[in-house]
PDB file of C-alpha atoms in Angstrom:
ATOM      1  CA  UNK A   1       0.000   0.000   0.000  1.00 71.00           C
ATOM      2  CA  UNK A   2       1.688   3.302  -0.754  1.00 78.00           C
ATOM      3  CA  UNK A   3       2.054   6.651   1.236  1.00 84.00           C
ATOM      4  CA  UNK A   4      -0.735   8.672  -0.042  1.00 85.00           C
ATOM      5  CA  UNK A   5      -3.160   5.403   0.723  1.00 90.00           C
ATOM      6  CA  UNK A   6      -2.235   4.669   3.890  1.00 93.00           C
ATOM      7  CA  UNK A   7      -2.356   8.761   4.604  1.00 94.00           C
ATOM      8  CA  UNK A   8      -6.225   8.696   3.060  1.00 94.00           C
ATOM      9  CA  UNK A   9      -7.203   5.735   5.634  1.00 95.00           C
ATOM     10  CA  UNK A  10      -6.128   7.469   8.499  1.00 95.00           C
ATOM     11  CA  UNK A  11      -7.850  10.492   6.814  1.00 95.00           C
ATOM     12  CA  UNK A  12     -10.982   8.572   6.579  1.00 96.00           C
ATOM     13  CA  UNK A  13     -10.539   7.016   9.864  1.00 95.00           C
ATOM     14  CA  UNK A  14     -10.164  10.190  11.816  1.00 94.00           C
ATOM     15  CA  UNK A  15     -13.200  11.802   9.388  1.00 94.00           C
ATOM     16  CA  UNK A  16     -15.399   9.057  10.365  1.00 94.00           C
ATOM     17  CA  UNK A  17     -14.417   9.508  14.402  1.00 93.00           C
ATOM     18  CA  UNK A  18     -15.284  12.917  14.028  1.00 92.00           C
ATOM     19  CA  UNK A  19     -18.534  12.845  12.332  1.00 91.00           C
ATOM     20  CA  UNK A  20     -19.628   9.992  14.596  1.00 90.00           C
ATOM     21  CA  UNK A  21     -18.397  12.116  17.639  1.00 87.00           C
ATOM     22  CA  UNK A  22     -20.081  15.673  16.755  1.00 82.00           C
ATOM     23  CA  UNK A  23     -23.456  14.532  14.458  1.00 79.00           C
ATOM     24  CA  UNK A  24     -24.012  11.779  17.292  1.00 78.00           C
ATOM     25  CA  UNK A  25     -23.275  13.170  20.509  1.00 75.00           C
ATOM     26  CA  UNK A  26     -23.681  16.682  19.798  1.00 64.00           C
ATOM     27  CA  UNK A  27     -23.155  17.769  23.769  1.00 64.00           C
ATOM     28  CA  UNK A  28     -19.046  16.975  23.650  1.00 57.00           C
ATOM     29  CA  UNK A  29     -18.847  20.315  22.672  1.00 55.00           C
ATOM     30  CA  UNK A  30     -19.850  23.767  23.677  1.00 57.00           C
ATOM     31  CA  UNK A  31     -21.910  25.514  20.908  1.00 68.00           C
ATOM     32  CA  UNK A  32     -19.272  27.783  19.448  1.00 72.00           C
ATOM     33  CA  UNK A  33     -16.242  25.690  18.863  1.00 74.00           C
ATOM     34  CA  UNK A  34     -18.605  22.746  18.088  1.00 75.00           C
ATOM     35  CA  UNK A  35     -19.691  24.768  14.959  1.00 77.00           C
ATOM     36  CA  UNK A  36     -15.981  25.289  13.823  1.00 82.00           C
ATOM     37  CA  UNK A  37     -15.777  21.255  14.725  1.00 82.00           C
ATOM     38  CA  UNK A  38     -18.700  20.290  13.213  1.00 83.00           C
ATOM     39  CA  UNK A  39     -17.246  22.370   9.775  1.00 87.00           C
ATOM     40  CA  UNK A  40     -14.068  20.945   9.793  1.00 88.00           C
ATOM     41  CA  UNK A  41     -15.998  17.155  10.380  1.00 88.00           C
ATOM     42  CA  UNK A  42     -18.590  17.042   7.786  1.00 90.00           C
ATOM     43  CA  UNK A  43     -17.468  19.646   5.250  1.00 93.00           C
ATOM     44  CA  UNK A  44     -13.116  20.200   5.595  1.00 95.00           C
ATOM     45  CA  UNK A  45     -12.345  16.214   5.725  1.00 95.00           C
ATOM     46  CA  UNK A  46     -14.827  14.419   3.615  1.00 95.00           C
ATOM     47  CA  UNK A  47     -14.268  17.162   1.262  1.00 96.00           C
ATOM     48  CA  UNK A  48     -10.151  16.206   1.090  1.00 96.00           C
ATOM     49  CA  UNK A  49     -11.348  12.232   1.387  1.00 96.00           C
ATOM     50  CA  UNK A  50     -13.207  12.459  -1.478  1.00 95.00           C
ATOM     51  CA  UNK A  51     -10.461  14.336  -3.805  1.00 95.00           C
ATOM     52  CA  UNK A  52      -7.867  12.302  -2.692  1.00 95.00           C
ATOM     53  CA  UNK A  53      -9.622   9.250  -3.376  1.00 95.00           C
ATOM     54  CA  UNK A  54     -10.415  10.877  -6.729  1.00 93.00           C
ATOM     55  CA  UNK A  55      -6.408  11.226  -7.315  1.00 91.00           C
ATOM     56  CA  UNK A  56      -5.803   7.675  -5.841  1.00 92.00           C
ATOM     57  CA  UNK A  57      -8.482   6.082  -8.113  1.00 91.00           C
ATOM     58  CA  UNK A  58      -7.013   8.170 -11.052  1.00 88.00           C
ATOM     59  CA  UNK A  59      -3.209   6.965 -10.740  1.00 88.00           C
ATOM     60  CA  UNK A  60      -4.525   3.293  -9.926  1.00 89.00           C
ATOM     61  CA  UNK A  61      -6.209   2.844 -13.151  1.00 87.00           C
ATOM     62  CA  UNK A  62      -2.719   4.373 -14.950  1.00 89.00           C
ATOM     63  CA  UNK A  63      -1.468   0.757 -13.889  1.00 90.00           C
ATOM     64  CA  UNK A  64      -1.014  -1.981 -16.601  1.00 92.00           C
ATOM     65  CA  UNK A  65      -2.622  -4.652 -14.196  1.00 90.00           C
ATOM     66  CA  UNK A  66      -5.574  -2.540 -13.810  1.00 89.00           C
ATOM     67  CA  UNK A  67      -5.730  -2.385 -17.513  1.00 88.00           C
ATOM     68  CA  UNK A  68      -5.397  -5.943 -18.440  1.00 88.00           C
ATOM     69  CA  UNK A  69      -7.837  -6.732 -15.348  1.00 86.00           C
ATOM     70  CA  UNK A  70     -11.086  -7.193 -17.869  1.00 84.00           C
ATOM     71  CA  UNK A  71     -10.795 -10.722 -19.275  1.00 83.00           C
ATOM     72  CA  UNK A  72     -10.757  -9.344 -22.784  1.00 85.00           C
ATOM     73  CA  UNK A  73      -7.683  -7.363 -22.730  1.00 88.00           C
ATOM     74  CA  UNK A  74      -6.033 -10.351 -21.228  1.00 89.00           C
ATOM     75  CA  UNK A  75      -4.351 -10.920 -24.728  1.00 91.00           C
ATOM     76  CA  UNK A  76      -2.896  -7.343 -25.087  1.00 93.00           C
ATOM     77  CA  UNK A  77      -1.569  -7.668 -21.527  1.00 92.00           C
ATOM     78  CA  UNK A  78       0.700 -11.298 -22.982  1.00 93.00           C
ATOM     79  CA  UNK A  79       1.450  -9.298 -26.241  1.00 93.00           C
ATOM     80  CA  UNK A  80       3.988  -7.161 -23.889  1.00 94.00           C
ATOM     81  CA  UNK A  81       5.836 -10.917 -23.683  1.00 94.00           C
ATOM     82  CA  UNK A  82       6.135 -11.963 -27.191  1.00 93.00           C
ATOM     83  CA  UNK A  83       9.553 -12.645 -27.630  1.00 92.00           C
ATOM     84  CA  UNK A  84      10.561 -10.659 -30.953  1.00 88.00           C
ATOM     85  CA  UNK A  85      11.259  -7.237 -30.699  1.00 84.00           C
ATOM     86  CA  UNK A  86       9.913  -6.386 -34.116  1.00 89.00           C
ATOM     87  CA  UNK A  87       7.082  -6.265 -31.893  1.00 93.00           C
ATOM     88  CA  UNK A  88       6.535  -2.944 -31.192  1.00 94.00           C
ATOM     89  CA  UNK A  89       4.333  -2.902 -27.459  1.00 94.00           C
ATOM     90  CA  UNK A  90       7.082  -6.153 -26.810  1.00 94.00           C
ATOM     91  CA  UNK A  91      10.026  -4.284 -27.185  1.00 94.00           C
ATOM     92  CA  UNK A  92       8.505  -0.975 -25.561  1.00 95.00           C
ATOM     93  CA  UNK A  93       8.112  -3.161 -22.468  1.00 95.00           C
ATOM     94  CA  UNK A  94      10.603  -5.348 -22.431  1.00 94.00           C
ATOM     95  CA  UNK A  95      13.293  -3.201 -22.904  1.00 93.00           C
ATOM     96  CA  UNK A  96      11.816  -0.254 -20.405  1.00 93.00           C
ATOM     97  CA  UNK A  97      11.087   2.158 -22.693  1.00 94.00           C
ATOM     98  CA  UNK A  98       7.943   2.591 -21.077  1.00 95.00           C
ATOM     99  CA  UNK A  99       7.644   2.008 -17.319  1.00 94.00           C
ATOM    100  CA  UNK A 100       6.692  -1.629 -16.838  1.00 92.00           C
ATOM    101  CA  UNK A 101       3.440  -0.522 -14.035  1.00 92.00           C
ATOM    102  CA  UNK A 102       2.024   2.426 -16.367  1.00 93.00           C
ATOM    103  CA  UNK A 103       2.879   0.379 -20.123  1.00 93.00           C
ATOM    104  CA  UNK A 104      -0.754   0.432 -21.317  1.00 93.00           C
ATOM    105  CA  UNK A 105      -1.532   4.272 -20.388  1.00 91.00           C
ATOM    106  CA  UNK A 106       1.796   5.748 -21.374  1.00 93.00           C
ATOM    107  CA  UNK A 107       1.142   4.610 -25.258  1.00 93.00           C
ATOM    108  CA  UNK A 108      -2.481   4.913 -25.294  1.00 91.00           C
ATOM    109  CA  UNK A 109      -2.958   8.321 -23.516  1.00 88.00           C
ATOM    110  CA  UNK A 110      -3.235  11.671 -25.312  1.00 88.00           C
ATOM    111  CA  UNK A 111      -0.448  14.151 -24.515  1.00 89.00           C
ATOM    112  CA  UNK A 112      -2.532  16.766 -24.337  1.00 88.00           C
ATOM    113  CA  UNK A 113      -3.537  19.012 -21.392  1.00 87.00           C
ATOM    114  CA  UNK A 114      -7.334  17.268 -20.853  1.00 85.00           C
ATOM    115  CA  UNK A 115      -5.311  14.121 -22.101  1.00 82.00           C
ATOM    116  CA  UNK A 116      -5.778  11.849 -18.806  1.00 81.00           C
ATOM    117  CA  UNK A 117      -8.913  12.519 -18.309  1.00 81.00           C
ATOM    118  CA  UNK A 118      -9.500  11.485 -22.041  1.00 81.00           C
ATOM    119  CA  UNK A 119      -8.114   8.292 -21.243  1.00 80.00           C
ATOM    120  CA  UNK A 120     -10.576   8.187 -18.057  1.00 79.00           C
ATOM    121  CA  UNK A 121     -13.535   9.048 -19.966  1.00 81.00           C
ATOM    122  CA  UNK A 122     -12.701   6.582 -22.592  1.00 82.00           C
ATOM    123  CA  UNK A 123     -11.837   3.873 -19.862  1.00 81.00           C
ATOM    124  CA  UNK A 124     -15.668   4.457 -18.769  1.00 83.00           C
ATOM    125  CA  UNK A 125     -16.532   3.256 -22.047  1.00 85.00           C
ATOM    126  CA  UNK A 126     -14.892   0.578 -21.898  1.00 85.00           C
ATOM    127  CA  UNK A 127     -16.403  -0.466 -18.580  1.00 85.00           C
ATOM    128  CA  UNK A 128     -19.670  -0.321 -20.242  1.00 87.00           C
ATOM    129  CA  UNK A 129     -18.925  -2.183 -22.757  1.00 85.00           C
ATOM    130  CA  UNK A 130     -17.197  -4.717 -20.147  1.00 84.00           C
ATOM    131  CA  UNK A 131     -20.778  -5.252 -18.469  1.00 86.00           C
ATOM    132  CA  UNK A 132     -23.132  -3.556 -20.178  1.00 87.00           C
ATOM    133  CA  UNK A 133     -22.953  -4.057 -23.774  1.00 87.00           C
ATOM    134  CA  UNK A 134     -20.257  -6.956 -23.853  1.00 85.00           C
ATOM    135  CA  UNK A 135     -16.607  -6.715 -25.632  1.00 84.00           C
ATOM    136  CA  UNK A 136     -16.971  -6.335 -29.759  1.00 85.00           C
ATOM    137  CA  UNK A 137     -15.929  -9.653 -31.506  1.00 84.00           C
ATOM    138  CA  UNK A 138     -13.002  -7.752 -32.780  1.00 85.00           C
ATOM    139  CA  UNK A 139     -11.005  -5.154 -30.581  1.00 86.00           C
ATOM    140  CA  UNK A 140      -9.543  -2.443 -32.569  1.00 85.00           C
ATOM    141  CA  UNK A 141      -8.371   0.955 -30.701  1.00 86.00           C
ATOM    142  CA  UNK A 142     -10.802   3.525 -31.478  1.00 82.00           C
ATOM    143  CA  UNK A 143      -9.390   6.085 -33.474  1.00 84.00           C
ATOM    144  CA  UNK A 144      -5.859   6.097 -35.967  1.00 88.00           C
ATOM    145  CA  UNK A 145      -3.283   6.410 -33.366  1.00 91.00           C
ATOM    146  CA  UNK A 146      -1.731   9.848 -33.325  1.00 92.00           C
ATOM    147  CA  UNK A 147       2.304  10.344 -33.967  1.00 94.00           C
ATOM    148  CA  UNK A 148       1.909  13.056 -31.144  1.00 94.00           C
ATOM    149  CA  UNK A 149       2.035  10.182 -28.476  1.00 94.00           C
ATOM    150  CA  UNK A 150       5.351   8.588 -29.841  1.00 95.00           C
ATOM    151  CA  UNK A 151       7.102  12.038 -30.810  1.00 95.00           C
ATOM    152  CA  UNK A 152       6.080  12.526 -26.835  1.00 94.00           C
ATOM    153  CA  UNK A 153       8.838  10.276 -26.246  1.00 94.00           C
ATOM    154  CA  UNK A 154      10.869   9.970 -29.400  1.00 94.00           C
ATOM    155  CA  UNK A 155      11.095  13.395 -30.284  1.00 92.00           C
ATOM    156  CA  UNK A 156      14.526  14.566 -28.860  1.00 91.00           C
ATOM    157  CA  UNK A 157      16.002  11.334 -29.423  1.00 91.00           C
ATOM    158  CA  UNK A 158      19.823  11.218 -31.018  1.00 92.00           C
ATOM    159  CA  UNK A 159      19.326   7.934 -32.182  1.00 89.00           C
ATOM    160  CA  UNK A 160      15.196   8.457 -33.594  1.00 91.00           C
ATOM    161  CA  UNK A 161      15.936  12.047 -35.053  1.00 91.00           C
ATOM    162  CA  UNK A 162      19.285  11.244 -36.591  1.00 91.00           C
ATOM    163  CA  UNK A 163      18.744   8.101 -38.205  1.00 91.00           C
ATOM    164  CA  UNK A 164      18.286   8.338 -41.873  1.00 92.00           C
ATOM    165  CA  UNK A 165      14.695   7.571 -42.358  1.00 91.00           C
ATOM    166  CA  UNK A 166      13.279   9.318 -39.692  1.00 93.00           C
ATOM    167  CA  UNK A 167      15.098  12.625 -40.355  1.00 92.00           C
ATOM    168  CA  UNK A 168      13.977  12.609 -44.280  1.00 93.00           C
ATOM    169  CA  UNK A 169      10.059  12.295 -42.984  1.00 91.00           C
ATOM    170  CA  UNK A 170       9.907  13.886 -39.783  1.00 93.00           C
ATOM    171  CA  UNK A 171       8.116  16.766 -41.221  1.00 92.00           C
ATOM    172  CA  UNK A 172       5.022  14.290 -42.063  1.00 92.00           C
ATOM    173  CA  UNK A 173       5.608  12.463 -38.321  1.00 92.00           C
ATOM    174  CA  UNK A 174       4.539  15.662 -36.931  1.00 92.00           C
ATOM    175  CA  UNK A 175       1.906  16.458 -39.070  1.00 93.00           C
ATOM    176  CA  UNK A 176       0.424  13.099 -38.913  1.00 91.00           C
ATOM    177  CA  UNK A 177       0.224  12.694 -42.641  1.00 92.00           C
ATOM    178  CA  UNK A 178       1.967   9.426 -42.191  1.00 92.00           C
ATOM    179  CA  UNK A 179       1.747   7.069 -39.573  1.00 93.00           C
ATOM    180  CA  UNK A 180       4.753   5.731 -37.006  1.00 94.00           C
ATOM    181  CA  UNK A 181       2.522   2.682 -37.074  1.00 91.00           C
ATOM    182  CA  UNK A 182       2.520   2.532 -41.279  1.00 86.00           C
ATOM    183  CA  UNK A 183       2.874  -0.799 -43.774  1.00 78.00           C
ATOM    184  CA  UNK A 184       6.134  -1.036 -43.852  1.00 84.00           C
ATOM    185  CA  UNK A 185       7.522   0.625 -40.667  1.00 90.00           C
ATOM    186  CA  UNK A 186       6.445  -0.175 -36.917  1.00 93.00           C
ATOM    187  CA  UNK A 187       3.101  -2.048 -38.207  1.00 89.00           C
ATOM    188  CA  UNK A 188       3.352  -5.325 -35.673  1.00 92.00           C
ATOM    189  CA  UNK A 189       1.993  -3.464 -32.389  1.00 92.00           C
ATOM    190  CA  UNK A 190       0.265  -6.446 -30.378  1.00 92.00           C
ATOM    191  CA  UNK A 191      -0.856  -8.855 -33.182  1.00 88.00           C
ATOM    192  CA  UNK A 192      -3.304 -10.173 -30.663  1.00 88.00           C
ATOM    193  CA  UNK A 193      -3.899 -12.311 -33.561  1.00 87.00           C
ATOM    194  CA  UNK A 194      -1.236 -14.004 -34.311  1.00 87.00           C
ATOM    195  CA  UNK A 195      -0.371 -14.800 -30.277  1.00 86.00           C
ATOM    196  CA  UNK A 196      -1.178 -18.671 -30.027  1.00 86.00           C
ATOM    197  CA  UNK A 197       2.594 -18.455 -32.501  1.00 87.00           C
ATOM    198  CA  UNK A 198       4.323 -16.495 -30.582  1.00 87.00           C
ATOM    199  CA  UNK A 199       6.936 -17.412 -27.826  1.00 88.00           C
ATOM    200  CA  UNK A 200       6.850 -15.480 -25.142  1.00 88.00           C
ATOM    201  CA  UNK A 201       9.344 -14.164 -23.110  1.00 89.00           C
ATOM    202  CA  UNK A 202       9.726 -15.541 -19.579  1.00 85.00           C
ATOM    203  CA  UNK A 203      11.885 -12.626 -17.155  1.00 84.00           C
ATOM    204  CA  UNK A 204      14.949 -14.184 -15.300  1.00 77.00           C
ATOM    205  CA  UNK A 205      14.663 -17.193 -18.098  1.00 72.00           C
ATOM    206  CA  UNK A 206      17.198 -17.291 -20.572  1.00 67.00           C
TER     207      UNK A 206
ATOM    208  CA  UNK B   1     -41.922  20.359   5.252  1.00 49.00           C
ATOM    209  CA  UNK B   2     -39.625  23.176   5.749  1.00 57.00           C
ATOM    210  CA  UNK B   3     -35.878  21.735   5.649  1.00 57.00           C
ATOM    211  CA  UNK B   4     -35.315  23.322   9.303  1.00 57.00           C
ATOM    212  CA  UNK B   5     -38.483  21.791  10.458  1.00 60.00           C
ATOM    213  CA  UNK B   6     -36.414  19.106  11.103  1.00 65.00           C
ATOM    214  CA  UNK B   7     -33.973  20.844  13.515  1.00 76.00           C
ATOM    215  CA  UNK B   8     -30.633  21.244  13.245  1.00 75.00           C
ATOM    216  CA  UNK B   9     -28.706  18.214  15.424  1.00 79.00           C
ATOM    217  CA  UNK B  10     -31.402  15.762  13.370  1.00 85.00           C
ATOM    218  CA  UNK B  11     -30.200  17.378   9.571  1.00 86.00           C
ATOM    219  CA  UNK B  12     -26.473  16.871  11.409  1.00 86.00           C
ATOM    220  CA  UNK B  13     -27.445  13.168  12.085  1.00 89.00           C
ATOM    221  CA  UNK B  14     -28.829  12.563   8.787  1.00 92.00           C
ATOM    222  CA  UNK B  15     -25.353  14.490   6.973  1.00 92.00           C
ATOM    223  CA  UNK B  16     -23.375  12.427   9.174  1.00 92.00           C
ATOM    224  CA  UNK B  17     -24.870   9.174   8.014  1.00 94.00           C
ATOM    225  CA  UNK B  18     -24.561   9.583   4.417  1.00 95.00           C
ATOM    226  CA  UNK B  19     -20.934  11.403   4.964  1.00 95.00           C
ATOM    227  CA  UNK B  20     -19.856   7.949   7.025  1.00 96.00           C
ATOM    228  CA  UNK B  21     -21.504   5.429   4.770  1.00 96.00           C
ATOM    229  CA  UNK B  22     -19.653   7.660   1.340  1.00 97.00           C
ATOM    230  CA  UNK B  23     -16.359   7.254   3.432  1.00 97.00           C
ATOM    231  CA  UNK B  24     -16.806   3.364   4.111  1.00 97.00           C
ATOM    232  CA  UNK B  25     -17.588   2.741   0.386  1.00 97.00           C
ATOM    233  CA  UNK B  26     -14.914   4.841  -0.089  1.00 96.00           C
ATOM    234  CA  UNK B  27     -12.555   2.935   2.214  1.00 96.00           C
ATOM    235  CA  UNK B  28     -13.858  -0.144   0.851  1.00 95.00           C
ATOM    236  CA  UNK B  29     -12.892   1.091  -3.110  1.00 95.00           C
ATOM    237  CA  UNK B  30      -9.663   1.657  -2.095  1.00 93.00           C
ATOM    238  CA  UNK B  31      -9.282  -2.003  -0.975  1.00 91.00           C
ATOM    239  CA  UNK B  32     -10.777  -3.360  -4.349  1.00 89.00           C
ATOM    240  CA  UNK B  33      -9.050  -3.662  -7.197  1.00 85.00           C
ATOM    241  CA  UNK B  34     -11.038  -3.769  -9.892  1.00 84.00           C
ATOM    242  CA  UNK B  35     -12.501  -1.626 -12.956  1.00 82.00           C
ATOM    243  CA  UNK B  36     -15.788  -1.133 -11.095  1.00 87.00           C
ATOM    244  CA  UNK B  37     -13.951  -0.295  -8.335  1.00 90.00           C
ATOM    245  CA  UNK B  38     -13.658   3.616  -9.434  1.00 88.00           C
ATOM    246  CA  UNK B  39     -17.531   3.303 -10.601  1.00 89.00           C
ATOM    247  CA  UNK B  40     -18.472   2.786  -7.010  1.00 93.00           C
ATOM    248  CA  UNK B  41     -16.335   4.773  -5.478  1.00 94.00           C
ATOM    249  CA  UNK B  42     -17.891   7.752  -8.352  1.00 91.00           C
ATOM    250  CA  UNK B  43     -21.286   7.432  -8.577  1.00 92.00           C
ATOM    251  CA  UNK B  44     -21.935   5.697  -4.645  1.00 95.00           C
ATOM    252  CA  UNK B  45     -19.277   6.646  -2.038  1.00 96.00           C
ATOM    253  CA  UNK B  46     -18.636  10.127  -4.150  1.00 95.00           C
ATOM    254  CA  UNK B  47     -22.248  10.735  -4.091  1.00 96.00           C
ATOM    255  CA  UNK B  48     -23.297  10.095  -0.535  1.00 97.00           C
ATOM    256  CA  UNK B  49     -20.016  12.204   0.473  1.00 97.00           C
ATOM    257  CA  UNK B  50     -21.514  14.917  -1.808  1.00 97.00           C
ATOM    258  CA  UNK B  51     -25.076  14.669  -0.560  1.00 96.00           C
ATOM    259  CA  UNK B  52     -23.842  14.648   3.007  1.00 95.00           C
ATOM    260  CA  UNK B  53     -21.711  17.816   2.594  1.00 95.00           C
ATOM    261  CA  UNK B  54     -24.910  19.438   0.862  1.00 95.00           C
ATOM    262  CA  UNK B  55     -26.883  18.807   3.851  1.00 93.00           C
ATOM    263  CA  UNK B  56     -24.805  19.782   6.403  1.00 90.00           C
ATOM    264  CA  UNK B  57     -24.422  23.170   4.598  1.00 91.00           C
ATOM    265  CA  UNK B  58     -28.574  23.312   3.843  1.00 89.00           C
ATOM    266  CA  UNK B  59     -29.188  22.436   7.411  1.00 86.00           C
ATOM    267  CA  UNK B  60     -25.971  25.425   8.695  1.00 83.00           C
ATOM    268  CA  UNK B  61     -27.762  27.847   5.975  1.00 85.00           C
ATOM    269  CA  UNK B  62     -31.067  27.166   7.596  1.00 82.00           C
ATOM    270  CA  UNK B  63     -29.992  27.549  11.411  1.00 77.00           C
ATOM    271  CA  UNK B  64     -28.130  30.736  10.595  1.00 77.00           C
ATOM    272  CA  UNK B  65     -31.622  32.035   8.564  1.00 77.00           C
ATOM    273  CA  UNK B  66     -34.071  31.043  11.657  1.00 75.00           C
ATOM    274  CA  UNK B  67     -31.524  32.951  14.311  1.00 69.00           C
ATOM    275  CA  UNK B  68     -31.730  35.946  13.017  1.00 65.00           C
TER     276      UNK B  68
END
């Protein structure tokens, strides 16, 4: 359990105390500081409860387990494993280029400044369609991925902007005219398709 | 019925409730990890926490209005 968790139970401990203690057994206090208490009880500390468990609830579902938690992103979540590195989300993760706890969101957010909660509103959706609707027979992402999320990264890079190919189009990279993820170039992402094929790579196992 | 015609410490007992039960669904959110897990903690614990607050502050806005 990390810091700002165990900080919110003992924040929702305490609020609870004090609500209990004031709303319940109103005569603990005398009338004007029990006003000030009874303020910093039911408005001050549910008030901070409730946005930090907003901001807990927001980094948790930035984690890769949380993402691969629905049963039908289980196959994007072993995709990170295949072992060949022409694999694009494969060699992202295996080789660190995106932290291994936040792999999903760091590719499929929008670097923008309403960008995570985008990627919140969208994950709504997909909780809908998780129990409401049901998963689509086929799972594509749902719109063209945008260059601006890899440039995020990439952009910057010595070995990206100098290498030959990248430096003669980088002018259509940022403009989105042609995609990273292009026949041709990076075009094996997950290849959910193809998985049953793959080996996967085992950590610690040569 | 008037809001305040339910006095003050009983609007206080009813915020309190639904300000303790939004905190233990809250609590219990925090413990669960799952994709429904923010749902409930949104649109149940968020909510009563939210309602709780409001009533407090309706019942404080009505007890300052009747002492004057």
């Amino acid at each position: 359990m990390s810091g700002p968790v165990v900080i919110l139970f003992v924040l929702i401990g305490l609020a609870i105390l004090l609500i209990a203690l004031f709303a319940f057994r109103p005569s603990v206090t005398t009338t004007p500081t029990r006003k000030i208490l009874d303020f910093a009880a039911l408005f001050i500390l549910p008030s901070v409860c409730l946005a930090m468990g907003f901001q807990v609830h927001m980094e948790r579902s930035k984690q890769t387990q949380f993402c691969i938690s629905c049963h039908a992103m289980t196959p994007w979540g072993q995709s990170l494993y295949v072992d060949d590195l022409h694999h694009l989300a494969a060699t992202h993760f295996q080789n660190h280029l995106v932290p291994h706890s936040q792999a999903c969101f760091t590719c499929h957010t929008t670097y923008t400044i309403f960008g995570d909660a985008q990627a919140k509103l969208s994950g709504l959706k997909h909780i809908y369609m998780q129990y409401i609707a049901g998963p689509p027979k086929v799972i594509r992402i749902s719109s063209p991925y945008n260059n601006r999320e890899c440039l995020h990264c990439h952009s910057g890079m010595r070995v990206f902007e100098e290498g030959p190919v990248h430096a003669a189009m980088m002018d259509q990279f940022k403009s989105n005219s042609i995609s990273c993820l292009s026949s041709g170039c990076h075009d094996v992402v997950h290849n959910t398709s193809g998985l049953a094929k793959e080996k996967l790579w085992r950590p610690g196992q040569p | 019925m008037k809001f305040n015609a339910l006095g003050f410490d009983r609007l206080l007992r009813i915020s309190g409730v639904l300000a303790i039960l939004g905190l233990a669904v809250e609590a219990y959110t925090l413990l669960w990890f799952h994709p429904l897990s923010f749902v409930a903690f949104a649109l149940v614990g968020g909510l009563l926490i939210v309602v709780g607050i409001a009533v407090y502050l309706l019942s404080l806005l009505s007890f300052l209005k009747s002492s004057k």
